[in-house]
Coordinates of C-alpha atoms and ligand atoms in Angstrom, one line a residue:
M94 CA -14.1 221.5 38.8
P95 CA -11.1 220.9 36.5
A96 CA -7.7 219.8 38.0
P97 CA -5.6 222.7 38.9
L98 CA -3.9 224.3 35.9
I99 CA -0.4 225.8 36.2
A100 CA 0.7 228.6 33.9
P101 CA 4.3 229.6 34.1
S102 CA 4.9 233.2 33.2
I103 CA 7.7 233.8 30.7
L104 CA 8.1 237.3 32.0
S105 CA 10.6 235.7 34.4
A106 CA 12.2 233.6 31.7
D107 CA 15.2 234.5 29.5
F108 CA 13.8 236.4 26.5
A109 CA 16.7 235.5 24.3
H110 CA 15.9 231.7 24.7
L111 CA 12.1 231.5 24.8
A112 CA 11.9 228.2 22.9
D113 CA 14.2 226.6 25.4
E114 CA 12.4 228.2 28.3
A115 CA 9.1 226.8 27.0
R116 CA 10.7 223.4 26.7
A117 CA 11.8 223.6 30.4
V118 CA 8.1 223.7 31.4
A119 CA 6.8 221.2 28.8
D120 CA 4.4 219.7 31.3
S121 CA 2.7 223.0 32.2
D122 CA -0.9 223.5 31.2
W123 CA -0.7 226.9 29.8
L124 CA 2.2 229.2 29.1
H125 CA 1.4 232.7 30.3
V126 CA 2.6 235.6 28.1
D127 CA 2.6 239.1 29.6
V128 CA 2.1 241.8 26.9
M129 CA 2.8 245.3 28.3
D130 CA 2.7 248.5 26.3
A131 CA 4.3 251.1 28.7
H132 CA 0.9 252.9 28.8
F133 CA -1.6 250.7 30.7
V134 CA 1.3 249.6 32.9
P135 CA 4.7 251.3 33.3
N136 CA 6.7 248.5 31.6
L137 CA 7.2 247.3 28.1
T138 CA 7.6 243.6 27.2
L139 CA 6.7 241.9 23.9
G140 CA 4.0 241.9 21.3
L141 CA 2.4 239.9 18.5
P142 CA 5.5 239.0 16.5
V143 CA 7.0 237.3 19.5
V144 CA 3.8 235.5 20.3
E145 CA 3.6 234.3 16.6
S146 CA 7.1 232.9 17.0
L147 CA 6.3 231.3 20.3
L148 CA 3.3 229.6 18.8
K149 CA 5.6 227.9 16.3
A150 CA 8.1 227.0 19.0
T151 CA 5.8 225.3 21.5
D152 CA 2.7 223.1 21.8
I153 CA 1.8 224.5 25.2
P154 CA -1.4 226.5 24.9
L155 CA -0.6 230.2 25.1
D156 CA -2.3 232.3 27.7
C157 CA -1.8 235.9 26.6
H158 CA -2.3 238.5 29.3
L159 CA -2.6 241.9 27.6
M160 CA -1.8 244.8 29.9
I161 CA -2.4 247.3 27.2
D162 CA -4.6 250.3 26.3
D163 CA -7.3 249.9 23.6
P164 CA -7.5 246.1 23.7
D165 CA -10.6 246.4 21.6
R166 CA -8.3 247.1 18.7
W167 CA -5.2 245.2 19.6
A168 CA -6.3 242.0 21.3
P169 CA -8.2 240.1 18.5
P170 CA -5.1 239.6 16.4
Y171 CA -3.6 237.5 19.3
A172 CA -6.7 235.3 19.1
A173 CA -6.4 235.0 15.3
A174 CA -2.8 234.1 15.6
G175 CA -3.6 231.0 17.6
A176 CA -3.4 232.0 21.3
H177 CA -5.5 229.6 23.4
N178 CA -6.8 232.3 25.9
V179 CA -6.6 236.0 25.4
T180 CA -7.1 238.1 28.5
V181 CA -7.8 241.9 28.4
H182 CA -8.2 244.3 31.3
A183 CA -11.6 245.4 32.4
E184 CA -10.1 248.8 33.2
A185 CA -8.9 249.2 29.6
A186 CA -11.6 247.8 27.5
H187 CA -14.1 250.2 25.8
D188 CA -16.8 247.6 24.9
P189 CA -15.8 244.4 26.8
R190 CA -18.9 242.4 25.7
K191 CA -18.2 243.0 22.0
L192 CA -14.5 242.3 22.6
A193 CA -15.4 238.9 24.1
K194 CA -17.4 238.1 21.0
D195 CA -14.5 239.2 18.8
L196 CA -12.0 237.1 20.7
R197 CA -14.1 234.0 20.5
A198 CA -14.9 234.6 16.8
A199 CA -11.2 234.7 16.2
G200 CA -10.8 231.3 17.8
A201 CA -9.6 232.0 21.4
K202 CA -11.1 231.8 24.8
A203 CA -11.9 235.3 26.1
G204 CA -10.4 236.4 29.4
L205 CA -11.2 239.4 31.6
S206 CA -8.7 240.6 34.2
V207 CA -9.3 242.9 37.2
K208 CA -6.5 244.8 39.0
P209 CA -6.3 244.4 42.8
N210 CA -8.4 247.5 43.5
T211 CA -11.1 246.9 40.8
P212 CA -14.3 245.5 42.4
L213 CA -15.6 242.3 40.9
E214 CA -19.2 243.4 41.4
D215 CA -19.0 245.9 38.5
W216 CA -18.1 243.1 36.1
I217 CA -20.2 240.2 37.0
E218 CA -22.8 240.7 34.2
V219 CA -20.0 241.2 31.6
L220 CA -18.3 238.1 32.8
R221 CA -21.2 236.0 31.5
D222 CA -19.6 236.6 28.1
Y223 CA -16.2 235.4 29.2
D224 CA -14.4 232.1 29.6
T225 CA -11.7 233.2 32.0
L226 CA -11.5 235.6 35.0
L227 CA -8.0 236.7 35.8
V228 CA -7.8 238.1 39.3
M229 CA -4.6 240.1 39.7
S230 CA -2.9 239.5 43.1
V231 CA -0.2 242.2 42.5
E232 CA -0.4 245.5 40.7
P233 CA 0.2 244.6 37.1
G234 CA 3.5 245.6 35.5
F235 CA 6.3 243.5 37.1
G236 CA 7.2 240.0 38.2
G237 CA 8.5 239.2 41.6
Q238 CA 6.1 241.3 43.7
S239 CA 4.4 240.2 47.0
F240 CA 1.1 238.4 46.9
M241 CA -1.9 240.5 48.0
P242 CA -4.2 238.1 50.0
E243 CA -7.0 240.6 50.1
V244 CA -7.9 239.8 46.5
L245 CA -8.9 236.3 47.6
D246 CA -12.4 237.7 48.5
K247 CA -12.9 238.2 44.8
V248 CA -11.8 234.6 44.1
R249 CA -14.3 233.3 46.7
T250 CA -17.1 235.4 45.2
A251 CA -16.2 234.2 41.7
R252 CA -15.9 230.5 42.8
R253 CA -19.4 230.8 44.4
L254 CA -20.9 232.3 41.2
V255 CA -19.4 229.5 39.2
D256 CA -20.4 226.7 41.6
T257 CA -24.0 227.9 41.6
G258 CA -24.1 228.1 37.8
H259 CA -24.3 231.9 37.5
L260 CA -21.0 232.1 35.7
T261 CA -18.9 229.6 33.7
V262 CA -15.5 231.2 33.9
L263 CA -12.3 229.5 34.8
V264 CA -10.8 231.4 37.8
E265 CA -7.2 232.3 37.3
I266 CA -4.8 234.2 39.7
D267 CA -1.7 236.1 38.7
G268 CA 1.0 237.6 40.9
G269 CA 3.1 236.4 43.8
I270 CA 2.1 232.8 43.5
G271 CA 4.7 230.3 44.9
T272 CA 5.0 227.5 47.4
D273 CA 4.1 229.9 50.2
T274 CA 0.9 231.3 48.6
V275 CA -0.5 228.7 46.2
E276 CA -2.4 226.9 49.0
Q277 CA -4.4 229.8 50.2
A278 CA -5.3 230.7 46.6
A279 CA -6.4 227.1 46.0
E280 CA -8.5 227.0 49.2
A281 CA -10.3 230.2 48.0
G282 CA -11.2 228.4 44.7
V283 CA -8.6 229.2 42.0
D284 CA -8.5 226.9 39.0
C285 CA -5.5 228.3 37.2
F286 CA -2.3 229.6 38.8
V287 CA 0.2 231.9 37.0
A288 CA 3.7 231.7 38.4
G289 CA 6.7 233.6 37.1
S290 CA 9.5 234.0 39.5
A291 CA 8.5 230.9 41.5
V292 CA 9.0 228.8 38.3
Y293 CA 11.8 230.4 36.4
G294 CA 13.7 231.4 39.5
A295 CA 13.8 227.7 40.5
Q296 CA 16.7 225.4 39.8
D297 CA 14.4 223.2 37.9
P298 CA 11.4 225.0 36.4
G299 CA 9.7 221.7 35.4
R300 CA 9.9 220.4 38.9
A301 CA 8.6 223.7 40.3
V302 CA 5.5 223.4 38.0
A303 CA 4.8 219.9 39.3
A304 CA 5.3 220.9 42.9
L305 CA 2.9 223.8 42.6
R306 CA 0.3 221.6 40.9
E307 CA 0.6 219.0 43.7
Q308 CA 0.2 221.7 46.4
A309 CA -2.8 223.3 44.7
A310 CA -4.5 219.9 44.2
H311 CA -4.1 219.0 47.9
A312 CA -5.2 222.4 49.2
S313 CA -8.4 222.7 47.1
P314 CA -11.5 221.8 49.1
H315 CA -13.3 221.1 45.9
R316 CA -10.8 218.4 44.8
T317 CA -10.2 216.5 48.0
S318 CA -12.2 213.5 47.0
T319 CA -10.2 212.9 43.8
T320 CA -6.8 213.9 45.0
R321 CA -6.7 212.5 48.5
G322 CA -8.7 209.3 48.0
Ligands
LIG173 C1 2.6 240.9 36.4 C2 2.4 239.8 35.4 C3 2.6 238.5 36.0 C4 4.0 238.2 36.4 C5 3.9 237.4 37.7 O1 2.0 242.1 35.9 O2 1.0 239.9 35.0 O3 2.1 237.4 35.1 O4 4.8 237.5 35.5 O5 5.1 237.2 38.2 P1 5.3 236.6 39.6 O6 4.8 235.2 39.6 O7 6.8 236.6 39.8 O8 4.6 237.4 40.6
LIG174 ZN1 0.3 238.1 33.8

């Protein structure tokens, strides 16, 4: 299992100073970019031109989370632009297997996300074609919402499927992650933790990233031998 990855979400950053906000979390593993289209979710954020500018402004790998309709059409250009991981929603994709191939062919890792009420069972076969599973722990659309612990059952299932070799996805969680919730998510088997308000709402975002990483590493049962030894 890889060391825990921390992905600050720039949804909670200052959109007028994104290059500075990326610099403030220079030690983070991925930079999470929430793309919302006001159709799939009731909010509107940013799109490909901003991602292209961010790619020039930072070396942190971009983790683009597309909360949009028709990702089959709109997601591959994010991969082609240079995003490290491009995640689409299972609920929105028309042909998720073909889409995973298209994302990989365009040079990115392919991610599939499930909303809190979407069962994982329906997507396990499809996930064989994906690199990342993003489990939403809030209803997508807004930062600063409360963590939904009931989604951890999906994390445990995914962790088991990965540990037994049935899937090879990295397990990522998004929504309500902070110092009070990161440990239970780590215990359930999360590899990558998205955190928006917990990072950019902190006095020192860089310190907040390091603190979350430390907490996650210590709480993960899979990593005790390397982190506590
Ligand atoms: C919500 C977004 C999240 C959001 C998380 O739809 O997908 O990435 O930024 O924000 P927090 O960490 O504040 O819940
Ligand atoms: Zn997100």
